Short mmCIF file of C-alpha atoms and ligand atoms in Angstrom, two decimals:
data_model
loop_
_atom_site.label_atom_id
_atom_site.label_comp_id
_atom_site.label_asym_id
_atom_site.label_seq_id
_atom_site.Cartn_x
_atom_site.Cartn_y
_atom_site.Cartn_z
CA ILE A 1 -59.91 30.58 -22.10
CA GLN A 2 -59.65 34.30 -22.69
CA ASN A 3 -58.44 37.17 -20.52
CA THR A 4 -58.17 35.24 -17.28
CA LEU A 5 -55.90 35.58 -14.26
CA ILE A 6 -53.58 32.65 -14.59
CA LEU A 7 -51.90 30.91 -11.63
CA PRO A 8 -49.52 28.61 -13.44
CA MET A 9 -47.86 27.15 -10.34
CA THR A 10 -44.52 27.08 -12.17
CA GLU A 11 -42.76 29.54 -9.82
CA PRO A 12 -43.51 31.00 -6.35
CA GLU A 13 -46.36 33.47 -6.16
CA LEU A 14 -46.54 33.95 -9.96
CA SER A 15 -49.87 35.17 -11.47
CA PHE A 16 -50.56 37.06 -14.67
CA ARG A 17 -53.44 37.93 -16.91
CA GLY A 18 -53.71 36.24 -20.31
CA ASP A 19 -55.18 33.53 -22.55
CA ILE A 20 -54.85 29.78 -22.51
CA GLY A 21 -55.20 27.74 -25.71
CA ILE A 22 -56.28 24.15 -25.56
CA ALA A 23 -56.31 21.59 -28.36
CA ASP A 24 -56.42 17.75 -28.30
CA GLY A 25 -56.58 17.80 -24.54
CA ARG A 26 -53.28 19.73 -24.20
CA ILE A 27 -52.23 23.22 -23.45
CA GLN A 28 -51.15 24.92 -26.66
CA PHE A 29 -50.21 28.42 -25.33
CA VAL A 30 -50.29 30.33 -22.05
CA GLY A 31 -50.32 34.15 -21.75
CA LYS A 32 -50.28 35.71 -25.15
CA ALA A 33 -52.61 34.08 -27.66
CA ASP A 34 -51.15 32.37 -30.67
CA PRO A 35 -52.61 34.33 -33.62
CA SER A 36 -52.74 31.20 -35.81
CA PHE A 37 -54.90 29.44 -33.22
CA VAL A 38 -58.55 29.14 -34.18
CA ALA A 39 -60.79 28.35 -31.19
CA GLN A 40 -63.91 26.34 -31.64
CA ARG A 41 -65.17 27.57 -28.32
CA VAL A 42 -64.11 30.62 -26.21
CA ILE A 43 -64.67 30.80 -22.50
CA ASP A 44 -64.51 34.29 -21.01
CA GLY A 45 -62.22 34.29 -18.04
CA SER A 46 -62.32 38.01 -17.21
CA HIS A 47 -63.96 37.48 -13.80
CA HIS A 48 -62.15 34.29 -13.04
CA LEU A 49 -58.72 32.99 -12.03
CA THR A 50 -57.59 29.80 -13.83
CA MET A 51 -55.24 27.32 -12.17
CA PRO A 52 -54.32 23.69 -12.36
CA ALA A 53 -57.08 21.35 -11.13
CA LEU A 54 -56.63 20.08 -7.58
CA VAL A 55 -55.31 16.61 -6.70
CA ASN A 56 -56.84 14.62 -3.84
CA ALA A 57 -53.84 12.45 -2.99
CA HIS A 58 -55.46 10.24 -0.35
CA THR A 59 -59.02 9.13 -0.09
CA HIS A 60 -61.32 6.21 0.35
CA LEU A 61 -63.84 7.43 -2.14
CA SER A 62 -66.85 5.18 -1.49
CA MET A 63 -66.77 5.83 2.27
CA ILE A 64 -69.15 8.67 1.48
CA LEU A 65 -71.79 6.07 2.23
CA MET A 66 -70.68 6.15 5.91
CA ARG A 67 -70.69 10.00 6.07
CA ASN A 68 -71.77 11.11 9.56
CA TYR A 69 -72.27 7.48 10.73
CA LYS A 70 -70.59 6.76 14.07
CA ASP A 71 -68.94 10.11 14.41
CA ASN A 72 -66.78 11.25 17.35
CA LEU A 73 -65.78 7.96 18.84
CA PRO A 74 -62.81 8.19 21.26
CA SER A 75 -60.07 6.88 18.82
CA LEU A 76 -59.16 5.72 15.38
CA GLN A 77 -59.33 2.13 16.63
CA ALA A 78 -62.82 2.54 18.10
CA TRP A 79 -64.06 4.06 14.89
CA LEU A 80 -62.44 1.47 12.61
CA SER A 81 -64.10 -1.28 14.68
CA GLU A 82 -67.50 0.16 13.72
CA ILE A 83 -66.66 0.72 10.13
CA PHE A 84 -64.90 -2.54 9.18
CA PRO A 85 -67.96 -4.68 9.68
CA ILE A 86 -70.09 -2.44 7.46
CA GLU A 87 -67.37 -2.44 4.80
CA ASP A 88 -67.37 -6.26 4.78
CA THR A 89 -70.93 -6.18 3.47
CA LEU A 90 -70.44 -3.68 0.59
CA THR A 91 -71.08 -5.00 -2.91
CA GLU A 92 -69.62 -3.90 -6.19
CA ALA A 93 -73.01 -2.32 -7.05
CA ASP A 94 -72.92 -0.25 -3.77
CA ILE A 95 -69.38 0.91 -4.61
CA LEU A 96 -70.44 1.99 -8.14
CA THR A 97 -73.30 4.10 -6.85
CA ALA A 98 -71.08 5.54 -4.09
CA SER A 99 -68.23 6.29 -6.48
CA ARG A 100 -70.50 8.06 -8.95
CA LEU A 101 -71.85 10.38 -6.27
CA ALA A 102 -68.41 10.91 -4.72
CA ILE A 103 -67.02 11.87 -8.13
CA ALA A 104 -69.67 14.52 -8.55
CA GLU A 105 -68.65 16.02 -5.17
CA THR A 106 -65.01 15.69 -6.17
CA ILE A 107 -65.49 17.60 -9.50
CA GLN A 108 -67.65 20.25 -7.70
CA SER A 109 -64.66 21.08 -5.41
CA GLY A 110 -62.22 21.52 -8.28
CA VAL A 111 -60.59 18.09 -8.24
CA THR A 112 -59.78 16.06 -11.42
CA THR A 113 -57.38 13.45 -9.90
CA PHE A 114 -57.78 11.42 -6.75
CA CYS A 115 -55.81 8.65 -5.22
CA ASP A 116 -58.05 5.88 -3.78
CA MET A 117 -57.52 2.95 -1.39
CA TYR A 118 -60.63 0.91 -1.29
CA PHE A 119 -62.42 -2.22 -2.49
CA HIS A 120 -64.14 -3.15 -5.78
CA SER A 121 -61.89 -0.83 -7.70
CA GLU A 122 -63.38 -1.91 -11.02
CA ALA A 123 -66.62 -0.22 -9.98
CA THR A 124 -64.77 2.94 -8.94
CA ALA A 125 -62.90 2.76 -12.31
CA GLN A 126 -66.22 2.60 -14.15
CA ALA A 127 -67.40 5.74 -12.32
CA VAL A 128 -64.06 7.46 -13.08
CA LEU A 129 -64.28 6.73 -16.76
CA GLU A 130 -67.90 7.81 -16.97
CA GLY A 131 -67.13 10.94 -15.00
CA GLY A 132 -64.29 12.01 -17.21
CA ILE A 133 -61.75 12.40 -14.38
CA ARG A 134 -58.49 10.62 -13.33
CA ALA A 135 -57.59 8.27 -10.53
CA ASN A 136 -54.88 6.24 -9.06
CA LEU A 137 -56.65 3.07 -7.82
CA GLY A 138 -55.24 0.95 -5.14
CA LEU A 139 -55.02 -2.85 -5.10
CA THR A 140 -55.99 -2.69 -1.41
CA LEU A 141 -54.52 -5.38 0.86
CA PHE A 142 -55.34 -6.30 4.48
CA GLY A 143 -54.19 -9.12 6.78
CA ASP A 144 -51.77 -11.97 6.04
CA GLU A 145 -50.04 -13.41 3.10
CA ALA A 146 -52.69 -15.98 2.24
CA SER A 147 -55.53 -13.32 2.06
CA SER A 148 -53.31 -10.93 0.11
CA ARG A 149 -52.31 -13.58 -2.42
CA ALA A 150 -55.95 -14.47 -2.90
CA ARG A 151 -56.89 -10.79 -3.38
CA ILE A 152 -54.10 -10.23 -5.82
CA ALA A 153 -55.12 -13.35 -7.86
CA GLU A 154 -58.72 -12.25 -7.85
CA ARG A 155 -58.12 -8.52 -8.75
CA GLU A 156 -54.94 -8.11 -10.67
CA GLY A 157 -56.26 -9.04 -14.20
CA ALA A 158 -59.04 -6.39 -13.96
CA MET A 159 -56.75 -3.80 -12.43
CA LEU A 160 -54.08 -4.23 -15.16
CA ALA A 161 -56.81 -3.91 -17.85
CA LEU A 162 -57.91 -0.67 -16.24
CA ARG A 163 -54.37 0.69 -16.24
CA ASP A 164 -54.22 0.00 -19.98
CA ASP A 165 -57.53 1.80 -20.64
CA PRO A 166 -56.97 3.97 -23.75
CA SER A 167 -58.11 7.12 -21.96
CA GLY A 168 -54.87 7.00 -19.95
CA ARG A 169 -56.77 8.35 -17.03
CA ILE A 170 -56.15 5.41 -14.58
CA THR A 171 -52.94 4.48 -12.78
CA LEU A 172 -52.43 1.99 -10.10
CA SER A 173 -50.92 1.47 -6.65
CA ALA A 174 -50.35 -1.46 -4.39
CA ALA A 175 -52.16 -0.39 -1.25
CA PRO A 176 -51.42 -2.35 1.93
CA HIS A 177 -53.67 -0.59 4.53
CA ALA A 178 -51.28 -0.04 7.45
CA VAL A 179 -48.65 -1.69 9.69
CA TYR A 180 -51.33 -2.54 12.26
CA THR A 181 -53.62 -4.37 9.76
CA CYS A 182 -51.04 -6.00 7.37
CA THR A 183 -48.34 -8.56 8.05
CA LYS A 184 -44.70 -8.31 6.89
CA GLU A 185 -45.43 -10.81 4.09
CA THR A 186 -48.39 -8.69 2.82
CA TYR A 187 -46.16 -5.62 2.57
CA GLN A 188 -43.50 -7.66 0.78
CA LEU A 189 -46.05 -8.94 -1.75
CA ALA A 190 -47.32 -5.41 -2.18
CA ASN A 191 -43.71 -4.17 -2.92
CA ARG A 192 -43.17 -6.91 -5.46
CA TRP A 193 -46.48 -6.22 -7.21
CA ALA A 194 -45.78 -2.44 -7.32
CA ARG A 195 -42.35 -3.00 -8.83
CA GLU A 196 -43.60 -5.49 -11.32
CA HIS A 197 -46.37 -3.28 -12.55
CA ASP A 198 -44.71 0.10 -12.17
CA ALA A 199 -47.31 1.11 -9.57
CA LEU A 200 -47.04 3.22 -6.42
CA LEU A 201 -46.85 1.82 -2.91
CA HIS A 202 -49.66 3.60 -1.07
CA THR A 203 -50.13 3.00 2.66
CA HIS A 204 -51.16 4.71 5.94
CA LEU A 205 -48.11 5.67 8.02
CA SER A 206 -47.71 7.03 11.56
CA GLU A 207 -51.22 8.32 11.76
CA THR A 208 -51.57 8.00 15.54
CA ARG A 209 -49.29 7.87 18.50
CA LYS A 210 -50.65 4.44 19.35
CA GLU A 211 -49.70 3.07 15.90
CA VAL A 212 -46.10 4.28 16.47
CA ASP A 213 -45.85 2.93 20.00
CA ASP A 214 -47.32 -0.42 19.10
CA CYS A 215 -44.92 -0.77 16.14
CA ILE A 216 -41.93 0.04 18.37
CA ALA A 217 -43.15 -2.46 21.00
CA ALA A 218 -43.54 -5.25 18.43
CA ASN A 219 -40.57 -4.53 16.16
CA ASP A 220 -38.29 -2.23 18.08
CA LEU A 221 -38.61 0.15 15.03
CA THR A 222 -40.84 3.16 14.14
CA PRO A 223 -43.29 2.31 11.24
CA LEU A 224 -41.10 3.83 8.53
CA PHE A 225 -37.96 2.03 9.56
CA TYR A 226 -39.94 -1.14 10.11
CA LEU A 227 -41.19 -0.96 6.48
CA GLU A 228 -37.65 -0.32 5.31
CA SER A 229 -36.35 -3.23 7.35
CA ILE A 230 -38.75 -5.72 5.72
CA GLY A 231 -37.95 -4.39 2.18
CA ALA A 232 -41.44 -2.99 1.67
CA LEU A 233 -40.18 0.34 0.24
CA GLU A 234 -37.34 -0.84 -1.96
CA GLY A 235 -37.40 0.32 -5.56
CA VAL A 236 -40.87 1.90 -5.42
CA ARG A 237 -42.36 5.37 -5.31
CA SER A 238 -44.09 5.58 -1.93
CA LEU A 239 -47.16 7.51 -0.89
CA PHE A 240 -47.61 7.73 2.86
CA ALA A 241 -50.92 8.94 4.22
CA HIS A 242 -50.78 11.09 7.33
CA GLY A 243 -47.24 10.98 8.75
CA VAL A 244 -48.42 12.87 11.77
CA PHE A 245 -45.69 11.39 14.11
CA LEU A 246 -42.38 11.23 12.40
CA ASN A 247 -39.21 11.49 14.46
CA ASP A 248 -36.15 13.38 13.45
CA GLU A 249 -34.39 10.42 11.83
CA GLU A 250 -37.51 9.53 9.85
CA ILE A 251 -37.80 13.05 8.49
CA THR A 252 -34.10 13.02 7.43
CA HIS A 253 -34.67 9.64 5.79
CA LEU A 254 -37.90 10.59 4.04
CA ALA A 255 -36.28 13.68 2.49
CA GLN A 256 -33.92 11.41 0.63
CA MET A 257 -36.57 8.89 -0.42
CA ASN A 258 -38.71 8.77 -3.64
CA ALA A 259 -41.76 9.42 -1.43
CA SER A 260 -44.45 11.90 -0.44
CA ILE A 261 -46.44 12.46 2.69
CA VAL A 262 -50.13 13.12 2.22
CA HIS A 263 -51.40 15.62 4.76
CA ASN A 264 -55.03 15.03 5.71
CA PRO A 265 -55.82 17.83 8.18
CA SER A 266 -59.64 17.30 8.59
CA SER A 267 -59.33 13.66 9.23
CA ASN A 268 -56.47 14.03 11.63
CA LEU A 269 -58.44 16.57 13.65
CA LYS A 270 -61.76 14.72 13.49
CA LEU A 271 -60.27 11.38 14.59
CA ASN A 272 -58.27 13.23 17.25
CA CYS A 273 -54.97 11.87 15.92
CA GLY A 274 -52.85 15.01 16.03
CA ILE A 275 -51.45 17.68 13.73
CA ALA A 276 -48.68 16.97 11.29
CA PRO A 277 -45.92 19.64 11.50
CA THR A 278 -46.09 20.41 7.78
CA SER A 279 -44.11 23.60 7.94
CA THR A 280 -41.18 21.76 9.51
CA TYR A 281 -41.62 18.95 7.01
CA LEU A 282 -41.32 21.36 4.07
CA LYS A 283 -38.34 23.08 5.59
CA ARG A 284 -36.61 19.73 5.98
CA GLY A 285 -37.17 18.81 2.27
CA LEU A 286 -40.14 16.43 2.46
CA HIS A 287 -42.57 16.25 -0.44
CA LEU A 288 -46.02 17.01 0.76
CA ALA A 289 -49.37 16.42 -0.95
CA LEU A 290 -52.92 17.02 0.37
CA GLY A 291 -55.93 14.76 0.74
CA THR A 292 -59.37 14.53 2.20
CA ASP A 293 -59.08 10.98 3.50
CA GLY A 294 -62.42 9.11 3.35
CA ALA A 295 -65.57 11.21 3.72
CA SER A 296 -66.57 9.29 6.88
CA SER A 297 -63.57 10.79 8.75
CA ASN A 298 -63.79 14.33 7.27
CA ASN A 299 -66.93 14.38 6.44
CA ASN A 300 -66.71 15.52 2.79
CA LEU A 301 -64.30 15.42 -0.20
CA ASN A 302 -63.82 19.14 -0.32
CA MET A 303 -60.21 19.96 -1.22
CA VAL A 304 -60.78 23.78 -1.06
CA GLU A 305 -61.77 23.29 2.69
CA GLU A 306 -58.66 21.02 3.06
CA MET A 307 -56.38 23.86 1.72
CA HIS A 308 -58.00 26.22 4.19
CA LEU A 309 -57.31 23.90 7.18
CA ALA A 310 -53.81 23.12 6.03
CA ALA A 311 -52.99 26.80 5.77
CA LEU A 312 -54.40 27.52 9.28
CA LEU A 313 -52.78 24.55 10.96
CA GLY A 314 -49.51 25.26 9.17
CA ARG A 315 -49.44 28.52 11.13
CA LEU A 316 -49.42 26.76 14.43
CA GLU A 317 -45.88 25.51 14.33
CA GLY A 318 -44.26 27.46 11.41
CA ASN A 319 -45.03 29.60 8.53
CA LEU A 320 -46.67 27.64 5.72
CA SER A 321 -47.40 30.18 2.89
CA ALA A 322 -50.63 30.23 0.94
CA TRP A 323 -48.59 29.49 -2.26
CA GLU A 324 -47.07 26.45 -0.65
CA VAL A 325 -50.54 25.13 0.32
CA VAL A 326 -51.85 25.62 -3.24
CA LYS A 327 -48.75 23.88 -4.55
CA MET A 328 -49.39 20.89 -2.16
CA ALA A 329 -52.93 20.64 -3.64
CA THR A 330 -51.76 20.87 -7.27
CA LEU A 331 -48.25 20.34 -8.59
CA ASP A 332 -46.96 18.43 -5.51
CA GLY A 333 -50.06 16.23 -5.46
CA ALA A 334 -49.33 15.38 -9.12
CA ARG A 335 -45.68 14.71 -8.25
CA ALA A 336 -46.72 12.38 -5.43
CA LEU A 337 -48.73 10.24 -7.87
CA GLY A 338 -45.95 10.35 -10.54
CA LEU A 339 -48.11 12.55 -12.82
CA ASP A 340 -46.22 15.82 -12.69
CA GLN A 341 -44.99 15.52 -16.27
CA LYS A 342 -48.63 15.47 -17.39
CA ILE A 343 -50.60 17.68 -15.01
CA GLY A 344 -50.22 19.90 -11.86
CA SER A 345 -49.19 23.14 -13.63
CA ILE A 346 -50.26 25.30 -16.53
CA GLU A 347 -47.51 24.82 -19.09
CA VAL A 348 -47.43 24.33 -22.81
CA GLY A 349 -47.60 20.68 -23.65
CA LYS A 350 -49.14 19.55 -20.38
CA GLU A 351 -52.60 17.99 -20.35
CA ALA A 352 -55.32 20.60 -19.67
CA ASP A 353 -56.57 19.74 -16.24
CA LEU A 354 -57.66 23.21 -15.22
CA ILE A 355 -60.25 24.94 -12.95
CA MET A 356 -61.72 28.37 -13.14
CA VAL A 357 -62.61 30.04 -9.87
CA ASP A 358 -65.28 32.80 -10.00
CA LEU A 359 -63.80 35.94 -8.46
CA ALA A 360 -67.02 38.01 -8.71
CA LYS A 361 -67.89 37.17 -5.11
CA SER A 362 -68.24 39.46 -2.11
CA HIS A 363 -65.95 37.23 -0.02
CA LEU A 364 -63.20 37.29 -2.63
CA THR A 365 -63.16 41.07 -3.05
CA PRO A 366 -60.80 42.91 -3.20
CA LEU A 367 -58.29 40.49 -4.61
CA ASN A 368 -55.11 41.54 -3.00
CA ASP A 369 -53.36 38.13 -3.21
CA PRO A 370 -54.87 35.35 -5.31
CA PHE A 371 -53.07 32.59 -3.34
CA SER A 372 -54.33 33.98 -0.01
CA SER A 373 -57.77 34.39 -1.50
CA LEU A 374 -57.83 30.76 -2.47
CA VAL A 375 -56.76 29.28 0.83
CA TYR A 376 -58.24 31.76 3.35
CA SER A 377 -61.38 33.01 1.62
CA ALA A 378 -62.55 30.81 -1.22
CA GLN A 379 -65.33 28.13 -1.04
CA ALA A 380 -65.59 25.05 -3.16
CA SER A 381 -68.71 26.61 -4.64
CA ASP A 382 -66.54 29.33 -6.20
CA VAL A 383 -65.13 26.72 -8.57
CA SER A 384 -67.25 27.40 -11.60
CA THR A 385 -65.64 25.43 -14.42
CA VAL A 386 -63.54 22.21 -14.39
CA LEU A 387 -61.65 20.71 -17.30
CA CYS A 388 -59.87 17.36 -17.44
CA LYS A 389 -57.70 16.58 -20.47
CA GLY A 390 -59.32 19.58 -22.10
CA GLU A 391 -62.84 18.21 -21.65
CA ILE A 392 -65.33 20.34 -19.75
CA LEU A 393 -66.65 18.37 -16.74
CA MET A 394 -68.44 21.33 -15.11
CA HIS A 395 -69.30 24.75 -16.57
CA ASP A 396 -70.95 27.51 -14.50
CA ARG A 397 -71.52 24.96 -11.76
CA THR A 398 -73.41 22.59 -14.05
CA LEU A 399 -71.92 19.09 -14.23
CA THR A 400 -71.79 17.97 -17.88
CA HIS A 401 -71.43 14.12 -17.34
CA ILE A 402 -73.27 13.46 -14.12
CA ASP A 403 -76.97 13.62 -13.02
CA VAL A 404 -76.48 14.37 -9.27
CA GLU A 405 -80.15 14.29 -8.34
CA THR A 406 -80.66 10.70 -9.51
CA LEU A 407 -77.37 9.74 -7.77
CA ILE A 408 -78.57 11.22 -4.43
CA GLU A 409 -81.71 9.08 -4.55
CA GLU A 410 -79.77 5.98 -5.54
CA SER A 411 -77.14 6.53 -2.83
CA ASN A 412 -79.84 6.96 -0.16
CA ARG A 413 -81.48 3.72 -1.33
CA THR A 414 -78.11 1.94 -1.30
CA TRP A 415 -77.28 3.03 2.30
CA SER A 416 -80.63 1.99 3.72
CA ASP A 417 -80.05 -1.37 2.05
CA VAL A 418 -76.57 -1.59 3.56
CA LEU A 419 -77.97 -0.92 7.10
CA LYS A 420 -80.52 -3.71 6.73
CA ARG A 421 -77.65 -6.26 6.15
CA ARG A 422 -76.11 -5.75 9.57
ZN1 LIG B 1 -56.96 6.92 4.90
#
């Protein structure tokens, strides 16, 4: 990539013009071109900025099928009671179609890594491998010990085979849904499974006031300390989606843990949950990543839009900088998934997960501050080129691995079929 504005995300506010050399999926040089490097292909970056690809650290990918279905119900609980019965009818074939379309949308907004909590992960994995991107896939658990044991027995062979895929693009998590849908024993099983297989522990945490109040009423502890008390978090890297309502003690405790909070601003606003005080969290030393949550509570998988909202909401209670927001969506997202040694910044030796943003746009001119431009002015459609492990997944807005038109037709057929099953 020649003569591009590079945002390496290695130190605050740093940007400079230069070249990036890529070979065997890895970054070979950044800045000044290595004279001995012979490029098979040169991409002109003179009208673009080049940055690490975005990381969507919390989603339920295949919920795109339920996009704009049962919107604006009064609470998270009311919405879930409409969604759960539909989810019970989804088949592996439905999930494959949905995942393929969702991955097209994901790449089109500049994301090459997502962290998923959903069902039929083998189907999502197939779509990930076809699409050329990366994912952390959850072994999603609900309910009591018996149902969790059955699910683990049914799924773990396939999940472990996916983790060992030679592409190295799939990692795993144990993903108990939430304290209000899983028993203590399910969380303990999840913890054991995560430790045994070096997987993350991915769960929803303190998303609503009601969740926190109910947990205190039942256990005399807030959700985080309840999970600690039952040993659910011992010895694992934890990924907590939402964390909207964390008290002072929880914030202090989280800052010392091997854990990240995933901020999902669109979902929190749309489901009327609240606003996570991200500026305070950062000041107190918490690790924050950014996610879209499922498309049926967002209602898209657009991480550029998510950066925009995070930046605006961050102004409400503090002073979240544009650079901090971009870092949440890149390096800190990679860190949250345990992938920061591989991706998340532009450095020699890292795998080349990069995006190029077209700056020759009226709404991005003049370019006084590239980080501000990204979070306050840019649109997902400004992402022109996407590379994962050095492979081009989109160039000049054309997807190289995915036929979107066919997938739109298939997804519409799938959804009408799902509705008939009710
Ligand atoms: Zn979620």
